[in-house]
Every structure is written in C-alpha cells, then in structure tokens.
Amino acid sequence: MEKNKNSQLHFDSLPRKNAAGGGSAMDIPLPPRPWYVKYRKYIVGGAVLAALMIYAVVLQLGPRTLKVTIGDEQMAVVTEGEFLEYIDVNGVVSPATSMRVNAQEGGTVERICCRNGDVVRRGDTILVLSNPKVLEEIAAERQTYELQQMQHRQQLIEMQQKSITLRSQALQANFELKKMAQDYELAEEEARMGVKSQAQLKVARDEYDYNRQRTLLNIESLHQDSVLNIIGRQLIEQQMAMEAQRLANSISRRDALAVLAPTDGQISNLNASIGAQVSAGEQVGEIGVLTDYMVTARLNEYYIDHVQTGLPATATLKGQRHAFEVSRTTPQVQDHSFAVELKAAPLSSQEETEEWRVGQTLRLQIELGKPERRLIIPRGSFYAQTGGQWVMLVDETGHSAHRIPIKLGRQNTEHYEVLSGLHAGDRILISGYEAFGDAEVVKW
C-alpha cells in the first residue's frame, strides 16, 4: 500500500497539460511489481540449502553405499561339507629317547673326539680325560695284589702238602685196620685148631676192637682235616679271585678315563673343552637314539582345554605323511602358550631314519576331533576387520553386496564353521574390508 501511495504521489506531481496548450494527454500508470521479485535471490538460495539438507538427511538415514572394484577371486560360496577342527603349528624334531653321557671318573679333559651333531656308534670315544692320581692308585693296587697273590700261593702250597700228609696218614690207618682184621681172623683159626685157648682169643678180640675203634676215629679225624683243608683252599682261591677282580676294577678306572658312547645315536649338549675339569658322575653330553622321534611345539593357551594326550596328528616330510600322537602336555602357561610333545610312529627302515634331522622344523596338524558335516566358508582376510561378527553378502545380481550379521564357530587353516546368518549357496566377499570404511553397501 505504501508503495502504491508513493506511486500516486509521483503521478500527481507530474506536470499536466491543458487544452489551451495544444491538447494534453494523461500518462498511463504502471502496474505494481510482485513482492517476491525483490527477494528472489534469497528464496532460491534457501531452496537450494533446504534441498541439500534433505539430501544429507536421506543419506544419513539410508544405507551408506560405496562404489568399488570386485573380482571373482574375492568372492566365495557358502557350502555344506566335511569340517575337521585341527591346529596348524610348527614343531621341532628331537629324539624320543635320549641317554645321558656321564664321566665315570673325574679328571682333566685331554682330548675331544666328537662334536655336537656327530653320529656315533656304541663304544666310540667321546672324550679322553687325564688323572695322575688314578694312575697312582692303580699302580699301588697292582703292587698290593701281587704281594697278596704270593702269600696266597704259599698258603696253597702248604695246604697241598698238608693234604698229601693227610692222605698218607689215612692210607696208613686203613692198612693198619686191615692188618688188625687179618690178625684177629688168624687168632680165631688158631683157637678152632686148639693152638690158642678161648681166653687168649678173648684178649685178641678185645685188642682188635680197641684198635679198630681207635683207627676209625683216626680215619674220621683225617677226613675232617682233609675237608677243612679243601675248604680253606677254596676260600683262598675265592679271595684270590676277589683280589683279581678288585685289581681289574682298579684298572678299569684307567679305561674309564675315556668317556665312551653308551648307545648308537647323535651327540648333543656336549659342553666340554680342552683343559676343563670334569667330576666323577658329571654329565658331559647326551645321545639321542635315532630310531624314533618326537616333536615339541607350543600352542596358544586357548587350546589348553582342547588338547589331550592321545590326539592324532600328521606331518609331511619330503612328500611322505607321518603319523604322530600327542604323548604329553605341559599345563604351565608362559607367554600365553603351553608346550606339547608328539611322538612319531617307529620308523621301519634306515631310509626313513636318514630323512629325519634333529632340530628340523615340521608343520603339524593336530586333529581335535572327527570330521563333521557343517556349513563352512573359506578363510579370508575379512576376519581381521569383522572378527567373524559380520560379512558382506552378495545379492542375486552379483554386482552389489550388503552387510549382514553372522556368527562363526570353530576354524582350521582352510575354513570357518558358520553357526548362523548364512545359508548354503550364499555368496560372500572374503577379501579384506579395509577399503570399504563404514559403507554398508558396496557396488561394482
């Protein structure tokens, strides 16, 4: 209204012409302009801003979409198949049986004949020790032995002479006994012939009985003396044998200065050096028996309740699969892991034995159960971002995928077990999701 009033004032102020002035005409008034013409720029700007805000809200409320490039190798199909839960771990080969190598005698290391890793046969020399004191004791023992042997030999000679004397006395006594019997028989004959009287015969009989009893006692005493002489000689011979064995044991101390391999195998932990002192009974090394082997490995503490003795395992060595069995587990956890020992089946041939090397690393698969029919997906790098809680499911067109929640169970080196969220035949993206950011939908 104010604008129209102003226009009218402007119109009244204009000069007017009359008819005397040559015929004046009245000017036509202009129509008023719409109010929005003046504010059209603000209106357009506000509309654009509102449109942008609405677009932003729509984007915020709708799924976040990202355009990416996906290849077939980044997709996998959910399948139902055999799932075997196992642990893939590295283990170190060591002999299943080891024997300690101990020094029987103390001394100074004079010579080292073997090194760690050498394969030896039973009786091979490993170390040579020197001990002058042992040699002096052996010499003194030998001297004592020789002196005792001389004394024992002298005693044996005396006993032998005594044995001869006893046999001679026994022979004389037997002769006298026989002679007395003959004399008494003669007296009896004379009495029958009347040469001797009965009184004389009785005297001869009493004398014969007395001499006979005395001779028998003498013979018995000689027999006992002979037995004692034999026993004494046996005791001396036994004592001589014991002294000879003691000398042999003393001499064996000199042989024990050479440390020998107690069995066939491979030397390890040999820590001797020239000039070092070794005590009697001290361990100087070990020998691993190269007929059967075991593998030691460390597993994550997550499996401490799953791994038990008796579980089977396999490993491949030079194209050949070898069977193992968990023989021992260590319950102590260190650095979030625990140790297990797996024993290999005995090797049947020398060729198989030569393939194994102490200290080599094997890739083991420890089976935690029997194969089961389960829904499975291949392992992929997507797990690093999702933790197995969600995955990108490919739609039917094959050109986009969206995020869905899932639940995974057990796993091995090839597959994950699917507990929920997927069905057989579904296709998913198994590649890494780093480039997707927070996108819930990807297209390609």
Coordinates of N, CA and C in Angstrom, one line a residue, residues 119-320:
V119 N 77.2 -88.3 14.6 CA 76.5 -89.6 14.9 C 77.6 -90.6 15.2
V120 N 77.4 -91.3 16.4 CA 78.4 -92.2 16.9 C 77.7 -93.6 17.1
R121 N 78.6 -94.6 17.2 CA 78.2 -96.0 17.5 C 78.5 -96.3 18.9
R122 N 77.9 -97.2 19.5 CA 78.1 -97.6 20.9 C 79.6 -98.0 21.0
G123 N 80.2 -97.4 22.1 CA 81.6 -97.7 22.3 C 82.6 -96.8 21.7
D124 N 82.1 -95.9 20.9 CA 83.0 -94.8 20.3 C 83.5 -93.9 21.4
T125 N 84.7 -93.4 21.3 CA 85.3 -92.5 22.3 C 84.8 -91.1 22.0
I126 N 84.3 -90.5 23.1 CA 83.8 -89.1 23.0 C 84.8 -88.1 23.6
L127 N 85.3 -88.4 24.8 CA 86.3 -87.6 25.5 C 87.4 -88.5 26.1
V128 N 88.6 -87.9 26.2 CA 89.7 -88.6 26.9 C 90.1 -87.7 28.0
L129 N 90.1 -88.2 29.3 CA 90.5 -87.5 30.5 C 91.8 -88.0 31.0
S130 N 92.5 -87.1 31.7 CA 93.7 -87.5 32.3 C 93.6 -87.2 33.8
N131 N 94.1 -88.2 34.6 CA 94.1 -88.1 36.1 C 95.2 -88.9 36.7
P132 N 96.4 -88.2 36.9 CA 97.6 -88.9 37.5 C 97.3 -89.6 38.8
K133 N 96.4 -89.1 39.6 CA 96.1 -89.7 40.9 C 95.5 -91.1 40.7
V134 N 94.6 -91.2 39.7 CA 94.0 -92.5 39.5 C 95.1 -93.5 39.0
L135 N 96.0 -93.1 38.2 CA 97.1 -94.0 37.8 C 97.9 -94.4 38.9
E136 N 98.2 -93.5 39.9 CA 99.0 -93.9 41.1 C 98.2 -94.9 41.9
E137 N 97.0 -94.7 42.1 CA 96.2 -95.6 42.9 C 96.1 -97.0 42.2
I138 N 96.1 -97.0 40.9 CA 96.1 -98.3 40.2 C 97.4 -99.0 40.4
A139 N 98.5 -98.3 40.3 CA 99.8 -98.9 40.5 C 99.9 -99.5 41.9
A140 N 99.5 -98.7 42.9 CA 99.5 -99.2 44.3 C 98.6 -100.4 44.5
E141 N 97.5 -100.4 43.8 CA 96.6 -101.6 43.9 C 97.2 -102.8 43.2
R142 N 97.9 -102.6 42.2 CA 98.6 -103.7 41.5 C 99.7 -104.3 42.4
Q143 N 100.4 -103.5 43.0 CA 101.5 -103.9 43.9 C 101.0 -104.7 45.1
T144 N 99.9 -104.2 45.7 CA 99.2 -104.9 46.8 C 98.7 -106.3 46.3
Y145 N 98.2 -106.3 45.1 CA 97.6 -107.6 44.6 C 98.7 -108.6 44.4
E146 N 99.8 -108.2 43.8 CA 100.9 -109.1 43.6 C 101.4 -109.7 44.9
L147 N 101.6 -108.9 45.9 CA 102.0 -109.3 47.2 C 101.1 -110.3 47.8
Q148 N 99.8 -110.0 47.8 CA 98.8 -110.9 48.3 C 98.7 -112.2 47.5
Q149 N 98.9 -112.2 46.3 CA 98.9 -113.4 45.4 C 100.1 -114.3 45.8
M150 N 101.2 -113.7 46.1 CA 102.4 -114.5 46.6 C 102.1 -115.2 47.9
Q151 N 101.5 -114.5 48.8 CA 101.1 -115.1 50.1 C 100.1 -116.2 49.9
H152 N 99.1 -116.0 49.1 CA 98.1 -117.0 48.9 C 98.6 -118.2 48.2
R153 N 99.5 -118.0 47.3 CA 100.1 -119.2 46.6 C 101.0 -120.0 47.6
Q154 N 101.6 -119.3 48.5 CA 102.4 -120.0 49.6 C 101.4 -120.8 50.5
Q155 N 100.3 -120.2 50.8 CA 99.3 -120.9 51.7 C 98.8 -122.1 50.9
L156 N 98.5 -122.0 49.7 CA 98.0 -123.1 48.9 C 99.0 -124.2 48.8
I157 N 100.3 -123.9 48.7 CA 101.3 -125.0 48.6 C 101.3 -125.7 50.0
E158 N 101.2 -124.9 51.1 CA 101.2 -125.6 52.4 C 100.0 -126.5 52.6
M159 N 98.9 -126.0 52.1 CA 97.7 -126.8 52.2 C 97.8 -128.0 51.3
Q160 N 98.4 -127.9 50.2 CA 98.5 -129.0 49.3 C 99.4 -130.1 50.0
Q161 N 100.5 -129.6 50.6 CA 101.4 -130.6 51.3 C 100.7 -131.2 52.5
K162 N 99.9 -130.4 53.2 CA 99.1 -131.0 54.3 C 98.1 -132.0 53.8
S163 N 97.5 -131.8 52.6 CA 96.6 -132.7 52.0 C 97.3 -134.0 51.7
I164 N 98.5 -133.9 51.2 CA 99.2 -135.1 50.9 C 99.5 -135.9 52.2
T165 N 99.9 -135.2 53.2 CA 100.2 -135.9 54.5 C 98.9 -136.5 55.1
L166 N 97.8 -135.8 55.0 CA 96.6 -136.4 55.5 C 96.2 -137.7 54.7
R167 N 96.4 -137.6 53.4 CA 96.1 -138.8 52.6 C 97.0 -140.0 52.9
S168 N 98.3 -139.6 53.2 CA 99.2 -140.7 53.6 C 98.8 -141.3 54.9
Q169 N 98.4 -140.5 55.9 CA 98.0 -141.0 57.2 C 96.8 -141.8 57.1
A170 N 95.8 -141.4 56.3 CA 94.6 -142.1 56.1 C 94.9 -143.5 55.4
L171 N 95.8 -143.5 54.5 CA 96.2 -144.8 53.9 C 96.9 -145.7 54.9
Q172 N 97.7 -145.2 55.8 CA 98.4 -146.0 56.8 C 97.4 -146.5 57.8
A173 N 96.4 -145.7 58.2 CA 95.4 -146.1 59.1 C 94.5 -147.3 58.5
N174 N 94.2 -147.1 57.3 CA 93.4 -148.1 56.6 C 94.2 -149.4 56.5
F175 N 95.5 -149.3 56.3 CA 96.3 -150.5 56.2 C 96.4 -151.2 57.6
E176 N 96.6 -150.4 58.6 CA 96.6 -151.0 60.0 C 95.3 -151.7 60.3
L177 N 94.2 -151.0 60.0 CA 92.9 -151.6 60.2 C 92.7 -152.9 59.5
K178 N 93.2 -153.0 58.3 CA 93.1 -154.2 57.5 C 94.0 -155.3 58.2
K179 N 95.2 -154.9 58.6 CA 96.1 -155.9 59.2 C 95.6 -156.4 60.5
M180 N 94.9 -155.5 61.3 CA 94.3 -156.0 62.6 C 93.2 -157.0 62.3
A181 N 92.5 -156.8 61.3 CA 91.4 -157.7 61.0 C 91.9 -159.0 60.6
Q182 N 93.0 -159.0 59.8 CA 93.7 -160.3 59.4 C 94.2 -161.0 60.7
D183 N 94.8 -160.3 61.6 CA 95.4 -160.9 62.8 C 94.3 -161.6 63.6
Y184 N 93.2 -160.9 63.7 CA 92.1 -161.5 64.5 C 91.5 -162.7 63.9
E185 N 91.4 -162.7 62.6 CA 90.9 -163.9 61.9 C 91.9 -165.1 62.1
L186 N 93.2 -164.8 62.1 CA 94.2 -165.8 62.4 C 94.1 -166.4 63.8
A187 N 93.8 -165.5 64.7 CA 93.6 -165.9 66.1 C 92.4 -166.8 66.2
E188 N 91.3 -166.5 65.6 CA 90.1 -167.3 65.6 C 90.4 -168.7 65.0
E189 N 91.2 -168.7 63.9 CA 91.5 -170.0 63.3 C 92.4 -170.9 64.2
E190 N 93.3 -170.2 64.9 CA 94.2 -171.0 65.9 C 93.4 -171.5 67.0
A191 N 92.4 -170.7 67.5 CA 91.5 -171.2 68.6 C 90.7 -172.4 68.1
R192 N 90.2 -172.4 66.9 CA 89.5 -173.6 66.4 C 90.4 -174.8 66.3
M193 N 91.6 -174.5 66.0 CA 92.6 -175.7 65.9 C 93.2 -176.1 67.2
G194 N 92.9 -175.3 68.3 CA 93.3 -175.7 69.6 C 94.7 -175.1 69.9
V195 N 95.2 -174.3 69.1 CA 96.5 -173.7 69.3 C 96.4 -172.7 70.4
K196 N 95.3 -171.9 70.4 CA 95.1 -170.9 71.4 C 93.9 -171.2 72.2
S197 N 93.9 -170.8 73.4 CA 92.7 -171.0 74.3 C 91.7 -169.9 74.0
Q198 N 90.5 -170.2 74.6 CA 89.4 -169.2 74.5 C 89.8 -167.9 75.2
A199 N 90.5 -168.0 76.3 CA 90.9 -166.8 77.0 C 91.8 -166.0 76.1
Q200 N 92.8 -166.6 75.4 CA 93.7 -165.9 74.5 C 92.9 -165.2 73.4
L201 N 91.9 -166.0 72.9 CA 91.0 -165.5 71.8 C 90.3 -164.2 72.3
K202 N 89.8 -164.3 73.6 CA 89.0 -163.1 74.1 C 89.9 -161.9 74.2
V203 N 91.1 -162.1 74.6 CA 92.1 -161.0 74.7 C 92.4 -160.4 73.3
A204 N 92.6 -161.3 72.3 CA 92.8 -160.9 71.0 C 91.6 -160.1 70.4
R205 N 90.4 -160.6 70.8 CA 89.2 -159.8 70.3 C 89.1 -158.5 70.9
D206 N 89.3 -158.3 72.2 CA 89.3 -157.0 72.9 C 90.3 -156.1 72.3
E207 N 91.5 -156.6 72.1 CA 92.5 -155.8 71.5 C 92.2 -155.3 70.1
Y208 N 91.6 -156.2 69.3 CA 91.2 -155.9 68.0 C 90.1 -154.8 68.0
D209 N 89.1 -155.0 68.9 CA 88.0 -154.0 68.9 C 88.6 -152.6 69.3
Y210 N 89.5 -152.6 70.3 CA 90.0 -151.3 70.7 C 90.8 -150.6 69.6
N211 N 91.7 -151.4 68.9 CA 92.5 -150.8 67.9 C 91.6 -150.4 66.7
R212 N 90.6 -151.2 66.5 CA 89.7 -150.9 65.3 C 89.0 -149.6 65.6
Q213 N 88.4 -149.4 66.8 CA 87.7 -148.1 67.1 C 88.6 -146.9 67.0
R214 N 89.8 -147.1 67.6 CA 90.8 -146.0 67.5 C 91.2 -145.7 66.1
T215 N 91.4 -146.7 65.3 CA 91.8 -146.4 63.9 C 90.6 -145.7 63.1
L216 N 89.4 -146.1 63.4 CA 88.2 -145.5 62.7 C 88.1 -144.0 63.1
L217 N 88.3 -143.7 64.4 CA 88.3 -142.3 64.9 C 89.4 -141.6 64.2
N218 N 90.6 -142.2 64.1 CA 91.7 -141.5 63.4 C 91.4 -141.2 61.9
I219 N 90.8 -142.2 61.3 CA 90.4 -142.0 59.9 C 89.4 -140.9 59.8
E220 N 88.4 -140.9 60.7 CA 87.4 -139.8 60.7 C 88.0 -138.4 60.9
S221 N 89.0 -138.4 61.8 CA 89.7 -137.1 62.0 C 90.5 -136.7 60.8
L222 N 91.1 -137.6 60.2 CA 91.9 -137.3 59.0 C 90.9 -136.8 57.8
H223 N 89.7 -137.4 57.8 CA 88.8 -137.0 56.8 C 88.3 -135.6 57.0
Q224 N 88.0 -135.2 58.3 CA 87.6 -133.9 58.6 C 88.7 -132.9 58.3
D225 N 89.9 -133.3 58.7 CA 91.1 -132.4 58.4 C 91.2 -132.1 56.9
S226 N 90.9 -133.2 56.2 CA 91.0 -133.1 54.7 C 89.9 -132.1 54.2
V227 N 88.7 -132.3 54.7 CA 87.6 -131.4 54.3 C 88.0 -129.9 54.7
L228 N 88.5 -129.7 55.9 CA 88.8 -128.3 56.3 C 89.9 -127.8 55.4
N229 N 90.8 -128.7 55.0 CA 91.9 -128.2 54.1 C 91.4 -127.8 52.8
I230 N 90.4 -128.6 52.3 CA 89.8 -128.3 51.0 C 89.1 -127.0 51.0
I231 N 88.3 -126.8 52.1 CA 87.5 -125.6 52.3 C 88.4 -124.4 52.4
G232 N 89.5 -124.5 53.2 CA 90.5 -123.4 53.3 C 91.1 -123.1 52.0
R233 N 91.4 -124.1 51.2 CA 92.0 -123.8 49.9 C 91.0 -123.1 48.9
Q234 N 89.7 -123.5 49.0 CA 88.7 -122.9 48.2 C 88.5 -121.4 48.6
L235 N 88.6 -121.2 50.0 CA 88.5 -119.8 50.4 C 89.6 -118.9 49.9
I236 N 90.8 -119.5 49.9 CA 92.0 -118.8 49.4 C 91.8 -118.5 48.0
E237 N 91.3 -119.5 47.2 CA 91.1 -119.3 45.8 C 90.1 -118.2 45.5
Q238 N 89.0 -118.2 46.3 CA 88.0 -117.2 46.2 C 88.6 -115.8 46.5
Q239 N 89.4 -115.7 47.6 CA 90.0 -114.5 47.9 C 90.9 -114.0 46.8
M240 N 91.6 -114.9 46.2 CA 92.5 -114.5 45.1 C 91.7 -114.0 43.9
A241 N 90.5 -114.6 43.7 CA 89.7 -114.2 42.6 C 89.1 -112.8 42.9
M242 N 88.7 -112.6 44.1 CA 88.2 -111.3 44.5 C 89.3 -110.2 44.4
E243 N 90.5 -110.5 44.8 CA 91.6 -109.6 44.6 C 91.9 -109.3 43.2
A244 N 91.8 -110.3 42.4 CA 92.0 -110.1 40.9 C 90.9 -109.2 40.3
Q245 N 89.6 -109.4 40.8 CA 88.5 -108.6 40.3 C 88.7 -107.2 40.8
R246 N 89.2 -107.0 42.1 CA 89.5 -105.7 42.6 C 90.5 -105.0 41.7
L247 N 91.5 -105.7 41.4 CA 92.6 -105.1 40.5 C 92.0 -104.8 39.1
A248 N 91.2 -105.7 38.6 CA 90.6 -105.4 37.3 C 89.7 -104.2 37.4
N249 N 88.9 -104.0 38.5 CA 88.1 -102.8 38.6 C 89.0 -101.6 38.7
S250 N 90.1 -101.7 39.4 CA 91.0 -100.6 39.5 C 91.6 -100.2 38.2
I251 N 91.9 -101.3 37.4 CA 92.5 -101.0 36.0 C 91.4 -100.4 35.2
S252 N 90.1 -100.8 35.4 CA 89.0 -100.2 34.6 C 88.8 -98.7 34.9
R253 N 89.3 -98.3 36.0 CA 89.2 -96.8 36.3 C 90.1 -96.1 35.2
R254 N 91.2 -96.7 34.9 CA 92.0 -96.1 33.8 C 91.3 -96.1 32.5
D255 N 90.6 -97.2 32.2 CA 89.8 -97.2 31.0 C 88.7 -96.2 31.0
A256 N 88.2 -96.0 32.2 CA 87.0 -95.1 32.4 C 87.4 -93.6 32.1
L257 N 88.7 -93.4 32.1 CA 89.1 -92.0 31.7 C 88.8 -91.7 30.3
A258 N 88.5 -92.7 29.5 CA 88.0 -92.5 28.1 C 86.5 -92.6 28.2
V259 N 85.7 -91.5 28.0 CA 84.3 -91.4 28.0 C 83.8 -92.0 26.7
L260 N 83.0 -93.1 26.8 CA 82.5 -93.8 25.6 C 81.0 -93.6 25.4
A261 N 80.6 -93.7 24.2 CA 79.2 -93.6 23.8 C 78.4 -94.8 24.4
P262 N 77.4 -94.6 25.2 CA 76.6 -95.8 25.7 C 75.7 -96.4 24.7
T263 N 75.4 -95.8 23.6 CA 74.5 -96.3 22.6 C 74.7 -95.7 21.3
D264 N 74.1 -96.2 20.2 CA 74.1 -95.6 18.9 C 73.3 -94.3 19.0
G265 N 73.7 -93.3 18.3 CA 72.9 -92.1 18.2 C 73.6 -90.8 17.9
Q266 N 73.0 -89.7 18.1 CA 73.6 -88.4 17.8 C 73.9 -87.6 19.0
I267 N 75.1 -87.1 19.1 CA 75.6 -86.3 20.3 C 74.9 -84.9 20.3
S268 N 74.5 -84.5 21.5 CA 74.0 -83.2 21.7 C 74.4 -82.7 23.1
N269 N 74.4 -81.4 23.3 CA 74.7 -80.8 24.6 C 76.1 -81.2 25.1
L270 N 77.0 -81.4 24.2 CA 78.4 -81.7 24.6 C 79.1 -80.3 25.0
N271 N 79.4 -80.1 26.3 CA 79.8 -78.8 26.7 C 81.3 -78.9 27.3
A272 N 82.1 -79.9 26.9 CA 83.4 -80.0 27.4 C 84.4 -79.2 26.6
S273 N 85.5 -78.8 27.2 CA 86.5 -78.1 26.4 C 87.9 -78.6 26.9
I274 N 88.9 -78.4 26.1 CA 90.2 -78.9 26.5 C 90.7 -78.2 27.8
G275 N 91.2 -79.0 28.7 CA 91.7 -78.4 30.0 C 90.6 -78.2 31.0
A276 N 89.4 -78.5 30.7 CA 88.3 -78.3 31.7 C 88.3 -79.5 32.7
Q277 N 87.9 -79.2 33.9 CA 87.8 -80.2 35.0 C 86.4 -80.9 34.9
V278 N 86.4 -82.2 35.0 CA 85.2 -82.9 35.0 C 85.2 -83.8 36.2
S279 N 84.1 -83.7 37.0 CA 83.9 -84.5 38.2 C 83.4 -85.9 37.8
A280 N 83.6 -86.9 38.7 CA 83.1 -88.2 38.6 C 81.6 -88.2 38.6
G281 N 80.9 -88.8 37.6 CA 79.5 -88.8 37.6 C 78.9 -87.6 36.9
E282 N 79.7 -86.6 36.5 CA 79.1 -85.4 35.9 C 78.7 -85.7 34.5
Q283 N 77.6 -85.0 34.1 CA 77.1 -85.2 32.7 C 77.8 -84.3 31.8
V284 N 78.3 -84.9 30.7 CA 79.1 -84.1 29.7 C 78.4 -84.0 28.4
G285 N 77.3 -84.7 28.2 CA 76.5 -84.6 27.0 C 75.3 -85.5 27.0
E286 N 74.7 -85.6 25.8 CA 73.5 -86.5 25.6 C 73.7 -87.2 24.3
I287 N 73.1 -88.4 24.2 CA 73.0 -89.1 22.9 C 71.5 -89.4 22.6
G288 N 71.0 -88.8 21.5 CA 69.7 -89.1 21.1 C 69.6 -90.3 20.2
V289 N 68.7 -91.3 20.6 CA 68.6 -92.5 19.8 C 67.8 -92.2 18.5
L290 N 68.4 -92.5 17.4 CA 67.8 -92.1 16.1 C 67.0 -93.2 15.5
T291 N 66.2 -93.9 16.3 CA 65.3 -94.9 15.8 C 63.8 -94.4 15.9
D292 N 63.5 -93.6 16.9 CA 62.2 -93.0 17.0 C 62.3 -91.5 17.4
Y293 N 61.3 -90.7 17.0 CA 61.5 -89.3 17.2 C 60.2 -88.7 17.8
M294 N 60.3 -87.5 18.4 CA 59.2 -86.8 18.8 C 59.3 -85.3 18.4
V295 N 58.2 -84.6 18.4 CA 58.2 -83.2 18.0 C 57.6 -82.4 19.2
T296 N 58.3 -81.3 19.5 CA 57.8 -80.4 20.6 C 57.3 -79.1 19.9
A297 N 56.2 -78.7 20.4 CA 55.5 -77.5 19.8 C 54.9 -76.7 21.0
R298 N 54.6 -75.4 20.7 CA 53.9 -74.6 21.6 C 52.6 -74.1 21.0
L299 N 51.5 -74.2 21.8 CA 50.2 -73.9 21.3 C 49.6 -72.7 22.1
N300 N 48.7 -72.0 21.5 CA 48.1 -70.9 22.2 C 47.3 -71.4 23.4
E301 N 47.2 -70.6 24.4 CA 46.6 -71.0 25.6 C 45.1 -71.3 25.4
Y302 N 44.5 -70.8 24.3 CA 43.1 -71.1 24.0 C 42.8 -72.6 23.9
Y303 N 43.8 -73.4 23.5 CA 43.6 -74.8 23.2 C 44.0 -75.7 24.4
I304 N 44.3 -75.1 25.6 CA 44.8 -75.9 26.7 C 43.7 -76.9 27.2
D305 N 42.4 -76.6 27.0 CA 41.4 -77.5 27.4 C 41.0 -78.4 26.2
H306 N 41.5 -78.2 25.0 CA 41.1 -79.0 23.9 C 42.1 -80.1 23.5
V307 N 43.4 -79.8 23.9 CA 44.5 -80.8 23.5 C 44.7 -81.7 24.7
Q308 N 44.6 -83.0 24.4 CA 44.8 -84.0 25.4 C 45.7 -85.1 24.8
T309 N 46.3 -85.9 25.7 CA 47.2 -87.0 25.2 C 46.3 -88.0 24.4
G310 N 47.0 -88.5 23.4 CA 46.3 -89.5 22.5 C 45.7 -88.9 21.2
L311 N 45.6 -87.6 21.1 CA 45.1 -87.0 19.9 C 46.0 -87.2 18.7
P312 N 45.5 -87.6 17.5 CA 46.3 -87.8 16.4 C 46.8 -86.6 15.7
A313 N 47.8 -86.7 15.0 CA 48.4 -85.5 14.2 C 49.2 -86.1 13.1
T314 N 49.3 -85.2 12.1 CA 50.1 -85.6 10.9 C 51.1 -84.5 10.5
A315 N 52.1 -84.9 9.8 CA 53.1 -84.0 9.2 C 53.6 -84.6 7.9
T316 N 54.0 -83.7 7.0 CA 54.6 -84.2 5.8 C 56.1 -83.8 5.7
L317 N 56.9 -84.9 5.4 CA 58.3 -84.7 5.3 C 58.8 -85.3 4.0
K318 N 59.3 -84.5 3.1 CA 59.8 -84.9 1.8 C 58.7 -85.7 1.1
G319 N 57.5 -85.2 1.1 CA 56.4 -85.9 0.3 C 55.8 -87.0 1.0
Q320 N 56.3 -87.5 2.2 CA 55.7 -88.6 2.9 C 55.0 -88.1 4.1

